[in-house]
Short mmCIF file of C-alpha atoms in Angstrom, two decimals:
data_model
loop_
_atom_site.label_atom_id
_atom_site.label_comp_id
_atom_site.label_asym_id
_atom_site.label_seq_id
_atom_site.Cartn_x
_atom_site.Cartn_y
_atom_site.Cartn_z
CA UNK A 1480 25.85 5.76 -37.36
CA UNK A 1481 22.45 5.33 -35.54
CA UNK A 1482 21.50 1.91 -34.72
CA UNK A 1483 18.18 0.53 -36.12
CA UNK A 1484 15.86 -0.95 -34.00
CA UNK A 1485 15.05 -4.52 -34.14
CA UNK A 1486 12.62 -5.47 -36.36
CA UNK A 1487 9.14 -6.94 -35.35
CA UNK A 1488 8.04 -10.46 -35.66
CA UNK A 1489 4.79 -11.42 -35.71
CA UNK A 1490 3.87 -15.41 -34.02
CA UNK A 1491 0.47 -16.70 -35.03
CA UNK A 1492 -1.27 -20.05 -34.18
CA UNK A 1493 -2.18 -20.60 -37.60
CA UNK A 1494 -5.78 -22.15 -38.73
CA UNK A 1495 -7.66 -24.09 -41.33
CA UNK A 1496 -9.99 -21.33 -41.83
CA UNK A 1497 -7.82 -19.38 -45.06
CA UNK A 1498 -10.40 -16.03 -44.27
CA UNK A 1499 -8.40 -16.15 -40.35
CA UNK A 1500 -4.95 -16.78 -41.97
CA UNK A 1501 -5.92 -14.04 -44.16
CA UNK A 1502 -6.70 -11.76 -41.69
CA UNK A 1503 -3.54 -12.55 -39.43
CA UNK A 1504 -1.45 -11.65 -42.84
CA UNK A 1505 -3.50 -8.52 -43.46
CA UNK A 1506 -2.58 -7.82 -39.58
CA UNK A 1507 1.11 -8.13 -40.39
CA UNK A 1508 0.64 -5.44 -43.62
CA UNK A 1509 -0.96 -3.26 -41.72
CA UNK A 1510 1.47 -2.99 -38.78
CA UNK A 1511 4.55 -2.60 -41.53
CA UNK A 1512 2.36 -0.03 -42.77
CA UNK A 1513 1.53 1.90 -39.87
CA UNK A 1514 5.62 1.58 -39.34
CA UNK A 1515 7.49 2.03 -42.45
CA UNK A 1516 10.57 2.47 -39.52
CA UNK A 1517 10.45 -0.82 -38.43
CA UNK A 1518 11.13 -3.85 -40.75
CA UNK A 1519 7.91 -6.33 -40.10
CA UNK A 1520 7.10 -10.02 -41.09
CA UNK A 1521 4.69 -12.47 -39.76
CA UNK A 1522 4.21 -16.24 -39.49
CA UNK A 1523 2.28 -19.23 -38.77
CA UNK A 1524 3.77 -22.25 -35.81
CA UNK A 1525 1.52 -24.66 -37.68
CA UNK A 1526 -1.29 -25.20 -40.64
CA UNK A 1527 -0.89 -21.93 -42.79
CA UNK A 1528 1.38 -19.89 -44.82
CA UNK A 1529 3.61 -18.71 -44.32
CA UNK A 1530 5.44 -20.48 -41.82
CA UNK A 1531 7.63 -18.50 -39.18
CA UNK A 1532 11.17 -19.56 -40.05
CA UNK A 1533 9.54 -18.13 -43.96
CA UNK A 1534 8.92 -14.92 -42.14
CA UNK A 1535 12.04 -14.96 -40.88
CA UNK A 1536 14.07 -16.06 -43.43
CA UNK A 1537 12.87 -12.95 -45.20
CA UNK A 1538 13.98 -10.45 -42.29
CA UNK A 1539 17.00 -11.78 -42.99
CA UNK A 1540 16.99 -11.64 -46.39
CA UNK A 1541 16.29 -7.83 -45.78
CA UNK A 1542 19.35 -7.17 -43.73
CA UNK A 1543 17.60 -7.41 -40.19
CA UNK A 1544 20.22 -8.78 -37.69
CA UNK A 1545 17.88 -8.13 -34.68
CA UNK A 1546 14.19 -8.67 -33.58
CA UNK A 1547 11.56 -8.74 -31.35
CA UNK A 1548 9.01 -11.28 -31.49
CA UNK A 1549 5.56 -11.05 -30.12
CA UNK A 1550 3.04 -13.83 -30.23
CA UNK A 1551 -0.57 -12.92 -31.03
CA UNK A 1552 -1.92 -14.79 -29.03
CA UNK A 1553 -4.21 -13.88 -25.99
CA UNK A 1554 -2.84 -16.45 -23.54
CA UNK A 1555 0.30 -17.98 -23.17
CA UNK A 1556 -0.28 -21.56 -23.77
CA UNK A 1557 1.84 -24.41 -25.28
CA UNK A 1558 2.40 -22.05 -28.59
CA UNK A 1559 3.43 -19.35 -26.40
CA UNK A 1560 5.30 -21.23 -23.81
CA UNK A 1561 7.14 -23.73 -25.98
CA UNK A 1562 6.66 -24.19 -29.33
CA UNK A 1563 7.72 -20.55 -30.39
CA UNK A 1564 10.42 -20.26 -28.38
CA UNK A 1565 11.83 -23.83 -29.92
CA UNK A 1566 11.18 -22.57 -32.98
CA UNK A 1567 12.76 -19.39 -32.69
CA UNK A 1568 15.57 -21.24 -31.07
CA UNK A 1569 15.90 -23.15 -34.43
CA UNK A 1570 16.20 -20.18 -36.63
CA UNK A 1571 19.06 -18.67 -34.86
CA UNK A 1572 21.11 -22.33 -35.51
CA UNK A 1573 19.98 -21.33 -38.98
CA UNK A 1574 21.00 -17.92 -39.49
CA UNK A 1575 24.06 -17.41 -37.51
CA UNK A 1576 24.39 -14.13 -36.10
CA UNK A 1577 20.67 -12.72 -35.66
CA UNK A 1578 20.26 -12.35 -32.04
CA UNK A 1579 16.26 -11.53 -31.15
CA UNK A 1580 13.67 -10.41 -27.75
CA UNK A 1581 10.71 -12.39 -26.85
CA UNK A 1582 7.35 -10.60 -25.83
CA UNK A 1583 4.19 -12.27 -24.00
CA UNK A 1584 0.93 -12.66 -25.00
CA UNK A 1585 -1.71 -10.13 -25.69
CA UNK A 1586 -4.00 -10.95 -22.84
CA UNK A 1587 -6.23 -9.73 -20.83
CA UNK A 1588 -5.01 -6.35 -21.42
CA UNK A 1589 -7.35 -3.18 -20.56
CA UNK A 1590 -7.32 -2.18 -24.35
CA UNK A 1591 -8.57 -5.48 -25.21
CA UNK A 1592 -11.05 -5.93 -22.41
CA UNK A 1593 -12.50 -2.31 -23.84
CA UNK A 1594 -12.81 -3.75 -27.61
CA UNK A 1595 -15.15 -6.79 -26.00
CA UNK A 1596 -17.11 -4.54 -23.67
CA UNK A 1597 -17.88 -2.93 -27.66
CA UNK A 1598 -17.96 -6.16 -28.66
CA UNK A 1599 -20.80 -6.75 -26.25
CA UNK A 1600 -22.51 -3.56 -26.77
CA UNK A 1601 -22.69 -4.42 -30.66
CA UNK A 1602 -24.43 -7.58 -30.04
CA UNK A 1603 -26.74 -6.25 -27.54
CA UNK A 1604 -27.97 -3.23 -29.88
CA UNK A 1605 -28.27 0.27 -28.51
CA UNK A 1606 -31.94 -1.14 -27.50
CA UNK A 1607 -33.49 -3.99 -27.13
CA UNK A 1608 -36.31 -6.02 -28.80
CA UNK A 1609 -39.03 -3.36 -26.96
CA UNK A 1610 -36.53 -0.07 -27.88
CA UNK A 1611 -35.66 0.24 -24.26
CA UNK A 1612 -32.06 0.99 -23.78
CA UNK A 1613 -30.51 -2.85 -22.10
CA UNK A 1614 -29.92 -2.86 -18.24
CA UNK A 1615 -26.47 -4.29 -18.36
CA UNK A 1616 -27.42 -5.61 -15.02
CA UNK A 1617 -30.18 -8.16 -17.04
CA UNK A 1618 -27.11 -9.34 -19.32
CA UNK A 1619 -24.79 -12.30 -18.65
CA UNK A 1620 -22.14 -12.88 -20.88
CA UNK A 1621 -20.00 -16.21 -21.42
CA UNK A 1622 -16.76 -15.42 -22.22
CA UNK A 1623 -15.62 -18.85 -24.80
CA UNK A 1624 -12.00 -19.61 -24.90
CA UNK A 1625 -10.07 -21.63 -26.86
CA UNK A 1626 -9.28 -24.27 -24.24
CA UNK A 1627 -6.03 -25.90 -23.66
CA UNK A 1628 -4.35 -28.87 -21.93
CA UNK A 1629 -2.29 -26.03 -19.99
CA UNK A 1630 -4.66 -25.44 -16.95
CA UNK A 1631 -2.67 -22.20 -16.64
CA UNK A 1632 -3.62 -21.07 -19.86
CA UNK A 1633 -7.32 -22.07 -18.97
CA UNK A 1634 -6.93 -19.81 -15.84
CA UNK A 1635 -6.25 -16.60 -17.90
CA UNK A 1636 -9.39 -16.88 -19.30
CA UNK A 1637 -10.79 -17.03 -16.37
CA UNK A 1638 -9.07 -14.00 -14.99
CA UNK A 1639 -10.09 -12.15 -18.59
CA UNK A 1640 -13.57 -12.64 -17.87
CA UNK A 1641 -13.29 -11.16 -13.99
CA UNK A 1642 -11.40 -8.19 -15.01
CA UNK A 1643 -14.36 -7.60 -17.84
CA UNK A 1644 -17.07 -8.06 -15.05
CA UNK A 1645 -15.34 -5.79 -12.84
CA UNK A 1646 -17.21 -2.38 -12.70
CA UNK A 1647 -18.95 -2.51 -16.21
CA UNK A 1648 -22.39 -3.69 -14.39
CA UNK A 1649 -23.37 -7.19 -16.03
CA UNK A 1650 -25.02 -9.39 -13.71
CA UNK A 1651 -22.49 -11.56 -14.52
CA UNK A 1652 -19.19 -13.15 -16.90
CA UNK A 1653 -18.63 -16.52 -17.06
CA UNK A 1654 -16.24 -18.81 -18.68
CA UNK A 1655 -16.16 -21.72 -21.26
CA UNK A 1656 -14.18 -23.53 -24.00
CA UNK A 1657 -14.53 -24.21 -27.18
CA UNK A 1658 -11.87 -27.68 -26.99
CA UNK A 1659 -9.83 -29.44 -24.73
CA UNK A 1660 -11.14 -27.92 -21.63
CA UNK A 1661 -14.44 -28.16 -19.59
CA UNK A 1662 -17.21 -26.65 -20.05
CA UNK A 1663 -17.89 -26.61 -22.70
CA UNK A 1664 -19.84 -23.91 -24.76
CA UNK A 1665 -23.56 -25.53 -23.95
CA UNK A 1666 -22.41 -26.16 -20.37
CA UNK A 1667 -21.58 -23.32 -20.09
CA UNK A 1668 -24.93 -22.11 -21.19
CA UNK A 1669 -26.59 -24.04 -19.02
CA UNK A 1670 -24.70 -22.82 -16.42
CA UNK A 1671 -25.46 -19.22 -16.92
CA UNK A 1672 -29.03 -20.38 -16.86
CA UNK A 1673 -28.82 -22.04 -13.74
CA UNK A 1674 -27.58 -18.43 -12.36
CA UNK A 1675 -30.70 -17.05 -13.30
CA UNK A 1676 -29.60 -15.74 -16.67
CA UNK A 1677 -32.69 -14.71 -18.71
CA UNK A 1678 -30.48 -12.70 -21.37
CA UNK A 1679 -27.18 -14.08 -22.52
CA UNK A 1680 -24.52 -13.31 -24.66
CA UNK A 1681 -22.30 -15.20 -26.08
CA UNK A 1682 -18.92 -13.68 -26.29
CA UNK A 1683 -15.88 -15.51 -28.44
CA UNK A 1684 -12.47 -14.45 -26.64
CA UNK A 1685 -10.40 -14.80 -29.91
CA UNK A 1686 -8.67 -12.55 -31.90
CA UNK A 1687 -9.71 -13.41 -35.63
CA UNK A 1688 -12.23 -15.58 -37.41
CA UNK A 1689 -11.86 -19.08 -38.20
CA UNK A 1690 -13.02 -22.49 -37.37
CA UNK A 1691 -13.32 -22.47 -33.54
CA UNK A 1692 -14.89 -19.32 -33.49
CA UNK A 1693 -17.42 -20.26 -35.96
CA UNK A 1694 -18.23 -23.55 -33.76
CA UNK A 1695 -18.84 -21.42 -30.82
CA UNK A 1696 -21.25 -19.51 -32.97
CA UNK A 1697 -22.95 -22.61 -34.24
CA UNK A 1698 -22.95 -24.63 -30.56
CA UNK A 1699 -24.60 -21.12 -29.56
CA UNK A 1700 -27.41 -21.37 -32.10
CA UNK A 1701 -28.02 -24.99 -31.64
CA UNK A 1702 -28.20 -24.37 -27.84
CA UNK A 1703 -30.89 -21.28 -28.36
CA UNK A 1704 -32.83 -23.48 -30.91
CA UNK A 1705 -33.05 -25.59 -28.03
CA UNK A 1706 -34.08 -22.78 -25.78
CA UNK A 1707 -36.46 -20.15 -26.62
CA UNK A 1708 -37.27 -19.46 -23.46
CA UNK A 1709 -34.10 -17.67 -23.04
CA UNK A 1710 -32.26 -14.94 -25.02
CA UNK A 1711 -29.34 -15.73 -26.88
CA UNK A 1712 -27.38 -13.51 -28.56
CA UNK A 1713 -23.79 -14.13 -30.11
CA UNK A 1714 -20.91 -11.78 -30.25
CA UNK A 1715 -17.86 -10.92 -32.76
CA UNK A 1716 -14.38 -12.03 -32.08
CA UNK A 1717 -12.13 -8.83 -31.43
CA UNK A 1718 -11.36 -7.98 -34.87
CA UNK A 1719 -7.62 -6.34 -35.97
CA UNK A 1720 -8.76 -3.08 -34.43
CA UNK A 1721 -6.96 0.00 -33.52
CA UNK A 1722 -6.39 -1.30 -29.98
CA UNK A 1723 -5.09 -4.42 -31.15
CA UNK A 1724 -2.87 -2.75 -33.76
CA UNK A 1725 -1.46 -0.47 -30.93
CA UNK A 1726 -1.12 -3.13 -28.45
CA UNK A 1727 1.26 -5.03 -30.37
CA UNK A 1728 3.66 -2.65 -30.48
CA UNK A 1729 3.58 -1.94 -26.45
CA UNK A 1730 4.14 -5.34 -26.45
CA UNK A 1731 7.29 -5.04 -29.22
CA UNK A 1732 8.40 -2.35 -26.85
CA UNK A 1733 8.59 -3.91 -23.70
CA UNK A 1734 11.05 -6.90 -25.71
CA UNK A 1735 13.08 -4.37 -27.18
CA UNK A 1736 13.70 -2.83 -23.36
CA UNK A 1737 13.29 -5.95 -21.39
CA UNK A 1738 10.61 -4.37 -19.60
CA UNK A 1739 8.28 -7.62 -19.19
CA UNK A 1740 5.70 -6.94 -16.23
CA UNK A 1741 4.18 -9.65 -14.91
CA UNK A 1742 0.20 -8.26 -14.09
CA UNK A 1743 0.68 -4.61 -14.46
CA UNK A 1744 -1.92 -4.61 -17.75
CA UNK A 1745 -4.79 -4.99 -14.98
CA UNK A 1746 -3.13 -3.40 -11.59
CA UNK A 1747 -5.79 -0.64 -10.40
CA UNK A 1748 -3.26 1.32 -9.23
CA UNK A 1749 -1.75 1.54 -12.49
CA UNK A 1750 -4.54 1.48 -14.93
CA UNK A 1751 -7.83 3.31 -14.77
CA UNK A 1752 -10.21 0.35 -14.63
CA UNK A 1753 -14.18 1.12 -14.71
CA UNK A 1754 -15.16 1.79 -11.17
CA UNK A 1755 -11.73 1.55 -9.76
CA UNK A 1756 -10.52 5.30 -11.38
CA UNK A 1757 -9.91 6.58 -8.16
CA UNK A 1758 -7.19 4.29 -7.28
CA UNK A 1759 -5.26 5.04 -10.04
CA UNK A 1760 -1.43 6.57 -8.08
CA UNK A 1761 -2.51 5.99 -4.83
CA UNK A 1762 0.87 5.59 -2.58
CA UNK A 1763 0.89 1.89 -1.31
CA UNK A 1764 1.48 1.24 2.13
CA UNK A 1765 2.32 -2.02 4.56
CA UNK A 1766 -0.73 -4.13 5.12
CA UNK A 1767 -0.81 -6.89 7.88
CA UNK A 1768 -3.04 -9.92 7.29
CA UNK A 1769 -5.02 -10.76 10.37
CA UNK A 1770 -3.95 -14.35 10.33
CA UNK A 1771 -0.31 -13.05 10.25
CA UNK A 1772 2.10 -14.27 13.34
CA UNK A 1773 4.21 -11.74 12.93
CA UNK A 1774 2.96 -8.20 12.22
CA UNK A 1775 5.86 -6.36 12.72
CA UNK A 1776 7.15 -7.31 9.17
CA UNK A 1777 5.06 -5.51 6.36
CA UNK A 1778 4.63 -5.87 2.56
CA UNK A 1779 3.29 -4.37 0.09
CA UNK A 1780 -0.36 -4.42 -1.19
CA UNK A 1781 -0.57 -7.21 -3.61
CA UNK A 1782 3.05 -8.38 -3.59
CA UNK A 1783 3.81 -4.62 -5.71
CA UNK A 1784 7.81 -3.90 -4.87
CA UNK A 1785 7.37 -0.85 -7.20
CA UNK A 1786 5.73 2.40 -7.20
CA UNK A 1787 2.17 2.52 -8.96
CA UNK A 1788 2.55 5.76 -10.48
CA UNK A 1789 4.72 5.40 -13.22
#
């Protein structure tokens, strides 16, 4: 008898904002949908229904014996790094005998990074105010995190917002936070202005709607009221798109085989990045830095052991 495969569990943050909860659940029904193979239930770490031992409580109840869990979440944080795998550690003292996989975090993966560049594109218009098609090279965009205590967390934004400048031809990306982490959304405004920014656009690096998001909107109008000298424009969160949908299950995937890369989402030699499509394959050989001692011991561009064109 074939074995089936483990069934998919969904991790959210959870939010006050019932339309985000809503849409995280609507996620779930979708991805069971699109998978009628796969048995799959999603849950909440904290302040909405349902809660994750709920969701899996009801795998259980439906026979499932093994999972994979993915968090949807675009940077591995305290939720990511602890609180998830506590809790998950808690339901197997509950149901003796389930046995499940741990994924990472969504982020900054080329798929998303292509669903903001639309995201950007939306908010921009195929014109602008005069009908002249917008010279990306005018446009800076602040990427707005959540923020977090973790400064690693903090850094992934960062890194998000570099791979998304990288070869799509805005004058510039940079970073705030929307809480617990500096600077904050009109710092970082005024930042961007400082630059030289005369066209901005305010981009909310979050997967659904709910309260934070909607503060970044409104510290984004109150900062343009302020400011009419420059442009101000605010962008949609990423939205359960077909990208988002799909990348979920490359992340359920790699679980299920243990194949967790590190930073193979973004290696140029592995994906096509914009600009960088040339690099895509190319064999890797030793490199020697100049401030090396020794040169007669080589290594491999980037710290890469293995071979770029799988």
């Amino acid at each position: 008898m074939t074995t089936p495969p483990p069934a998919l569990l969904i991790a959210g943050h959870g939010t006050r904002d019932e339309a985000g909860a809503e849409a995280f659940r609507d996620f779930v029904r979708e991805l069971g949908r699109r998978h009628p193979e796969l048995p799959v239930a999603g849950g909440f770490i904290e302040l909405s229904p349902p809660p994750l031992g709920e969701a899996v409580a009801e795998l259980v109840e439906r026979g499932v014996r093994r999972f994979a869990a993915v968090p949807l979440m675009l940077v591995s944080a305290g939720h990511a790094k602890g609180d998830i795998p506590a809790a998950l550690a808690r339901e197997k003292e509950r149901h003796p005998g389930i046995s499940y996989a741990y994924g990472r975090p969504l982020g900054p993966h080329p798929a998303l990074l292509r669903v903001l560049e639309r995201r950007l594109d939306e908010a921009l218009g195929a014109a602008g105010p005069d009908g002249v098609p917008v010279d990306r090279s005018e446009v800076t965009v602040l990427l707005v995190g959540r923020g977090s205590t973790d400064p690693d967390a903090n850094a992934e934004v960062h890194r998000a917002a570099r791979l998304l400048w990288e070869g799509r031809g805005y004058a510039g990306v940079e970073t705030a936070f929307v809480s617990l982490a500096a600077p904050d959304v009109p710092s970082g405004l005024d930042r961007c202005v400082r630059l030289g920014a005369r066209r901005i656009v305010v981009l909310p690096y979050f997967l659904f709607t709910g309260i934070l998001p909607e503060r970044v909107r409104r510290q984004t109008e109150d900062w343009a009221a302020a400011h009419p000298e420059t442009e101000v424009r605010s962008a949609e969160v990423i939205g359960p798109e077909p990208e988002l949908l799909d990348l979920v299950m490359e992340r359920y995937e790699e679980a299920v085989k243990g194949d967790l890369r590190m930073n193979c989402d973004s290696c140029v030699y592995r994906i096509a990045l914009p600009g960088f499509e040339d690099k895509v394959g190319l064999p890797q050989q030793p490199h020697f830095h100049p401030d090396d001692d020794d040169h007669h011991h080589g290594h491999h561009h980037g710290g890469h052991a293995h071979s770029h064109a799988h």
